Amino acid sequence: MDGMRALLLVAALAVASIVTPIHAQTDKPSFIVFLADDLGFNDVGFQGNTDVETPRLDALAAESVSFDNFYVHPTCAPTRASLLTGKFFLRTGVWGVHGTRDFMGLEEKTFADVLGKEGYKTGIYGKWHSGTTDGYLAWDRGFQEGCTTHLYDYLDSKVICNRKLEFTKGWTTKNIADWSIDFIKKNADEPFVLYVPFMAPHLGVTVPLAEYDWQAPRSYILKYRKKGQSEPVARLHALINFMDFQIGRILDAVDKAKISESTVVMFMSDNGADAQERFTDEEWKKRNAGLNGSKGKIDENAIRSPLLIRYPGTFKPAVVGDPVVEVEDIFPTMMDMAGVNVTDVDGTSLVPLLENPKLEDKFWTERYIYRTVPAPWWTVSGDQMVLLPNKGLDKTGLRFGWSGGWAVRQGNFKYTNQGGKESLWDIVNDPSETKKYEDEELKGRLRESMENWWNEIVADPRSFTVPIFILGRSGSSKVPAMGAVDKTTDFVTRTHIVQGDYAHPGSFLEYRVNVEKEGKYKVKARRKAKGSWNGIAKFTIDCGKGKEASLESGMNQGAWVKDVMFGDIDLPFTGENCTMLFRITQGFGTINLYWFFFEREGAKEEVADFDDESVELPGAAESTEDAKPAAPPAKSATTNAQARRRKRLRARRRAARLAKAEAAAEETKKKTDNWEEDTEKEESKKPVLEKKVVEKEEENENEEKKPSKKSRTVERSLRKPAEDGEIASAEEDEETEASVQTSSRIKTKTSKKEAVVDDDEEDSVASSLNEEGEKKSEDEELSKKVG
């Protein structure tokens, strides 16, 4: 690792220009912030990894100030909150990654908010994961334009671009780069902030097969298979390599716009490496260069990330070794470079270290860096995470050392507490955390510091809060069912739903809402999982001072109902921090809820989201306001028979589509697993085919006719796949991969979808594959004759 960095640094210093003090500049720089997802500390070439190719990031590292001790948080949403605000994530309202615990408080300001008011153009292209309802979307947090992606669709995805839902074709990683390049071209003449949070290399969740977890163009995957890498390793490296190529395209756009000297480029990951179960012990150890732990923990491999900061002509390329820095430092660093004063941040500007990487200052060696596993009160139940009853906003049970994990780093040493098990580590001499360091006095001092800090966090009114949801800002507002501030214990909050296995009269869910516009709202609920429940529920919205409205309606949640209609509620008032109560008044059974939707009558404002597509499924029942029976009215025998026939027909169609998709995926899988064997078989057939072509050729010459269509077709199958042929082969490979990906998602398609690959990318892949191609003079001669 050190040798690789030394070579890169020497090369860069040879052409480095004189550094201009940051405060002496008059023009404000533009910013490009790259954020990878689940990229390990050692998953890139400039860290010494020779198994994966990242030439563009390696070149960026050679031109940047890089940091050896840069800490992020154990999971994605907490890191993103700290990056965007400069605060420890628990001070922003974020305290998890699911169940609305990833929503930043409405009062928080991002770097896009602040710099946008300073005249910057702001854009985001990629993964958001900081809130999914009105007030919490990227457009509400200072980003003037952009596209946010659906998690984690790497191919043929749906995105929200500038508040509109759109469907894209091709690779999402490439689309993110395309959008970013267009943004740069459009805004090159003025300062801008471009936030590019890639989804890569996070696992793709749309395909259940482990071998397809990492999704990238097939040509990239084949390259790493040829290196002898296992399927998980080859796919992981292919996706990282593909992301690296797209980052290079964005950087090339900066160069073409001639704004490299005035653009600050940053690169980092949101947390450490993930998916340890996909690898053998040897592969996992090699991937992480001996660092301990994985995503979601407080070990080094979970919270340490690469950090590159490039500002040509201002900061010389260098390596910052000893000082420990953190993701909270990025926000104040950007503000310092832009000449903006900020307060109420936990981070510190890195400009002094960027100007003098060898700076000796006690602040950097004695500062405390705190880390904790978000939401240690999540427990595992089956394959879902279950939130323990929170008793409203009571935080008295959140005592230090109760569960989860805590860590504090100061200088060379790191104290950890995992469920009450304390350890002290010398990180400089033992980065793998394999041998405990014995110093009781030091351990006690770090423990005391950590405990005092934790108590301050718990006392902060912004920590461990539940979001306030907004009604009326757009035409269709929504409230996540799992975002309850309080509830009865028979409701269990899972990652994305609220499940009530024994819902009965008196069971309730309570939420906090702001009513921004008065009017009549149509209320409906969306379910996420199977189950059925019949009964009556009551909605009450109370904003105090007599501002109260309610709706009581019969409810039928049949086994195949997706949207359940409740009726209309009239809100002739507005208000903040109101209480919304959903209470069961009659009925008993299993109820699963995903969202509550509030569609305002006559509204013109609309906001697109990934859940706004209403899907009508058989068995849906719509109740009226005055419906009181515990079960919906009985239908006629004819209607019931028709419904049963429709249900059976749809079931058969679903089964047929599933069988067809699985068969296609299995067939492609066989071809993928045996591609080398298939190639050898095709090569063995060539002599026979060549003989047939020659015989046909002689026959045509005797008859003085042009070669037949069949001969030309056979001949083309024998031509040596030179550069153009290799590119065509790569396109076919990617088309095959696209078929596997979409088939695995059980989608019915009437035609193949072509995975588009950039021309430069094709040339790169073709060049790599041609290195191992065999030249056959006989084929060339035969081609000349037939051609």
Coordinates of N, CA and C in Angstrom, one line a residue, residues 418-509:
Q418 N -18.7 -2.9 23.5 CA -19.8 -3.6 22.7 C -20.6 -4.5 23.7
G419 N -21.8 -3.9 24.0 CA -22.6 -4.6 24.9 C -22.0 -4.8 26.3
G420 N -21.2 -3.8 26.7 CA -20.6 -3.9 28.1 C -19.2 -4.5 28.0
K421 N -18.8 -5.1 26.9 CA -17.5 -5.7 26.8 C -16.5 -4.6 26.4
E422 N -15.6 -4.2 27.2 CA -14.6 -3.1 27.0 C -13.3 -3.6 26.4
S423 N -12.7 -2.8 25.5 CA -11.4 -3.1 25.0 C -10.7 -1.8 24.7
L424 N -9.4 -1.9 24.7 CA -8.5 -0.8 24.3 C -7.5 -1.3 23.2
W425 N -7.4 -0.5 22.2 CA -6.6 -0.9 21.0 C -5.5 0.2 20.7
D426 N -4.4 -0.2 20.3 CA -3.4 0.7 19.7 C -3.5 0.6 18.2
I427 N -4.3 1.5 17.6 CA -4.7 1.4 16.2 C -3.5 1.6 15.3
V428 N -2.6 2.4 15.6 CA -1.4 2.7 14.8 C -0.6 1.4 14.6
N429 N -0.3 0.7 15.7 CA 0.5 -0.5 15.6 C -0.3 -1.8 15.5
D430 N -1.6 -1.7 15.7 CA -2.4 -2.9 15.5 C -3.7 -2.5 14.9
P431 N -3.7 -2.1 13.6 CA -4.9 -1.7 12.9 C -6.0 -2.8 12.8
S432 N -5.5 -4.0 12.9 CA -6.5 -5.1 12.8 C -7.2 -5.4 14.1
E433 N -6.9 -4.7 15.1 CA -7.5 -4.9 16.4 C -7.5 -6.3 16.9
T434 N -6.3 -6.9 16.9 CA -6.2 -8.3 17.3 C -5.6 -8.5 18.7
K435 N -4.9 -7.5 19.2 CA -4.2 -7.6 20.5 C -4.6 -6.4 21.4
K436 N -5.3 -6.7 22.5 CA -5.8 -5.7 23.3 C -4.6 -5.0 24.0
Y437 N -4.7 -3.6 24.1 CA -3.7 -2.8 24.7 C -4.0 -2.6 26.2
E438 N -3.1 -2.9 27.1 CA -3.3 -2.8 28.5 C -2.9 -1.5 29.1
D439 N -3.8 -0.7 29.5 CA -3.5 0.6 30.2 C -4.9 1.0 30.8
E440 N -5.0 0.6 32.1 CA -6.3 0.8 32.7 C -6.6 2.3 32.9
E441 N -5.6 3.1 33.1 CA -5.8 4.6 33.3 C -6.3 5.2 32.0
L442 N -5.7 4.8 30.9 CA -6.1 5.4 29.6 C -7.5 4.9 29.2
K443 N -7.7 3.6 29.5 CA -9.1 3.0 29.2 C -10.1 3.8 30.0
G444 N -9.9 4.0 31.3 CA -10.8 4.7 32.1 C -11.1 6.1 31.7
R445 N -10.0 6.8 31.2 CA -10.2 8.2 30.7 C -11.0 8.2 29.5
L446 N -10.8 7.3 28.5 CA -11.5 7.3 27.3 C -13.0 6.9 27.5
R447 N -13.2 5.9 28.5 CA -14.5 5.5 28.8 C -15.3 6.7 29.4
E448 N -14.7 7.4 30.3 CA -15.4 8.6 30.9 C -15.8 9.6 29.8
S449 N -14.8 9.9 28.9 CA -15.1 10.8 27.8 C -16.3 10.3 27.0
M450 N -16.3 9.0 26.6 CA -17.4 8.5 25.8 C -18.7 8.6 26.5
E451 N -18.7 8.2 27.8 CA -20.0 8.3 28.5 C -20.5 9.7 28.7
N452 N -19.7 10.6 28.9 CA -20.1 12.0 29.1 C -20.7 12.5 27.7
W453 N -20.0 12.1 26.6 CA -20.5 12.5 25.3 C -21.8 11.9 25.0
W454 N -22.0 10.6 25.4 CA -23.3 9.9 25.1 C -24.4 10.6 25.9
N455 N -24.2 11.0 27.1 CA -25.2 11.6 28.0 C -25.6 12.9 27.4
E456 N -24.6 13.7 26.8 CA -25.0 14.9 26.1 C -25.8 14.7 24.9
I457 N -25.5 13.6 24.1 CA -26.3 13.3 22.9 C -27.7 13.0 23.3
V458 N -27.9 12.1 24.3 CA -29.3 11.7 24.8 C -30.1 12.9 25.2
A459 N -29.4 13.9 25.9 CA -30.1 15.1 26.4 C -30.4 16.1 25.3
D460 N -29.8 16.0 24.1 CA -30.0 16.9 23.0 C -31.5 16.6 22.5
P461 N -32.3 17.7 22.5 CA -33.7 17.5 22.0 C -33.8 17.0 20.6
R462 N -32.8 17.1 19.8 CA -32.8 16.7 18.4 C -32.5 15.2 18.2
S463 N -32.1 14.5 19.3 CA -31.7 13.1 19.1 C -32.9 12.2 19.4
F464 N -32.9 11.1 18.7 CA -33.9 10.0 18.9 C -35.3 10.6 18.8
T465 N -35.5 11.4 17.8 CA -36.9 11.9 17.6 C -37.5 11.2 16.4
V466 N -38.8 11.3 16.4 CA -39.6 10.7 15.3 C -40.0 11.8 14.3
P467 N -40.0 11.6 13.0 CA -40.2 12.7 12.1 C -41.6 13.3 12.2
I468 N -41.7 14.6 11.9 CA -43.0 15.2 11.7 C -43.4 15.2 10.2
F469 N -44.5 14.6 9.9 CA -44.9 14.4 8.5 C -45.8 15.6 8.0
I470 N -45.7 15.9 6.8 CA -46.3 17.1 6.3 C -47.5 16.7 5.4
L471 N -48.7 17.3 5.7 CA -49.9 17.1 4.9 C -50.2 18.4 4.1
G472 N -50.4 18.3 2.8 CA -50.9 19.4 2.0 C -49.8 20.1 1.2
R473 N -48.5 19.8 1.4 CA -47.5 20.5 0.6 C -47.7 20.1 -0.9
S474 N -47.9 18.9 -1.1 CA -48.2 18.4 -2.5 C -49.6 17.8 -2.6
G475 N -50.0 17.5 -3.8 CA -51.3 17.0 -4.0 C -51.6 15.7 -3.3
S476 N -50.6 14.9 -3.2 CA -50.7 13.6 -2.5 C -49.6 13.5 -1.4
S477 N -50.0 13.7 -0.2 CA -49.0 13.6 0.9 C -49.1 12.2 1.5
K478 N -48.0 11.7 2.1 CA -48.0 10.4 2.6 C -47.4 10.4 4.0
V479 N -47.8 9.4 4.8 CA -47.2 9.2 6.1 C -46.8 7.8 6.2
P480 N -45.5 7.5 6.5 CA -45.1 6.1 6.6 C -45.7 5.5 7.9
A481 N -46.3 4.3 7.7 CA -47.0 3.7 8.8 C -46.0 3.4 9.9
M482 N -44.7 3.1 9.6 CA -43.7 2.7 10.6 C -43.2 4.0 11.3
G483 N -43.7 5.2 11.0 CA -43.2 6.4 11.6 C -44.0 6.8 12.9
A484 N -44.6 5.9 13.6 CA -45.4 6.3 14.7 C -44.5 6.7 15.9
V485 N -45.0 7.8 16.5 CA -44.3 8.3 17.7 C -44.7 7.5 18.9
D486 N -45.9 6.8 18.9 CA -46.3 6.0 20.0 C -47.3 5.0 19.4
K487 N -47.4 3.9 20.1 CA -48.3 2.8 19.6 C -48.6 1.8 20.7
T488 N -49.6 1.0 20.5 CA -49.8 -0.1 21.5 C -48.9 -1.3 21.1
T489 N -48.6 -2.1 22.1 CA -47.6 -3.1 21.9 C -48.0 -4.2 20.9
D490 N -49.3 -4.3 20.5 CA -49.7 -5.3 19.5 C -49.3 -4.9 18.1
F491 N -48.9 -3.7 17.9 CA -48.3 -3.2 16.7 C -46.8 -3.3 16.7
V492 N -46.1 -4.0 15.8 CA -44.7 -4.1 15.7 C -44.2 -3.4 14.5
T493 N -43.2 -2.5 14.7 CA -42.6 -1.7 13.7 C -41.4 -2.5 13.1
R494 N -41.6 -2.9 11.8 CA -40.5 -3.5 11.1 C -39.8 -2.6 10.2
T495 N -38.9 -3.1 9.4 CA -38.1 -2.2 8.6 C -38.9 -1.2 7.7
H496 N -40.0 -1.8 7.1 CA -40.8 -0.9 6.2 C -42.3 -1.0 6.4
I497 N -42.7 -1.7 7.4 CA -44.2 -1.8 7.6 C -44.5 -1.8 9.1
V498 N -45.7 -1.6 9.4 CA -46.2 -1.8 10.8 C -47.1 -3.1 10.7
Q499 N -46.8 -4.0 11.6 CA -47.5 -5.3 11.6 C -48.3 -5.4 12.9
G500 N -49.6 -5.7 12.8 CA -50.4 -5.9 13.9 C -51.0 -7.3 13.8
D501 N -50.4 -8.3 14.5 CA -50.9 -9.7 14.4 C -52.2 -9.9 15.2
Y502 N -52.4 -9.0 16.2 CA -53.6 -9.2 17.1 C -54.3 -7.9 17.3
A503 N -54.4 -7.1 16.2 CA -55.1 -5.8 16.2 C -56.5 -6.0 16.7
H504 N -56.9 -5.2 17.7 CA -58.3 -5.3 18.3 C -58.7 -4.0 18.7
P505 N -60.0 -3.8 19.1 CA -60.5 -2.5 19.5 C -59.6 -1.9 20.6
G506 N -59.1 -0.7 20.4 CA -58.2 0.0 21.3 C -56.8 0.1 20.8
S507 N -56.4 -0.8 19.9 CA -55.1 -0.8 19.3 C -54.9 0.6 18.5
F508 N -53.8 1.2 18.6 CA -53.6 2.5 18.0 C -52.2 2.8 17.5
L509 N -52.1 3.7 16.6 CA -50.8 4.2 16.1 C -50.9 5.7 16.1

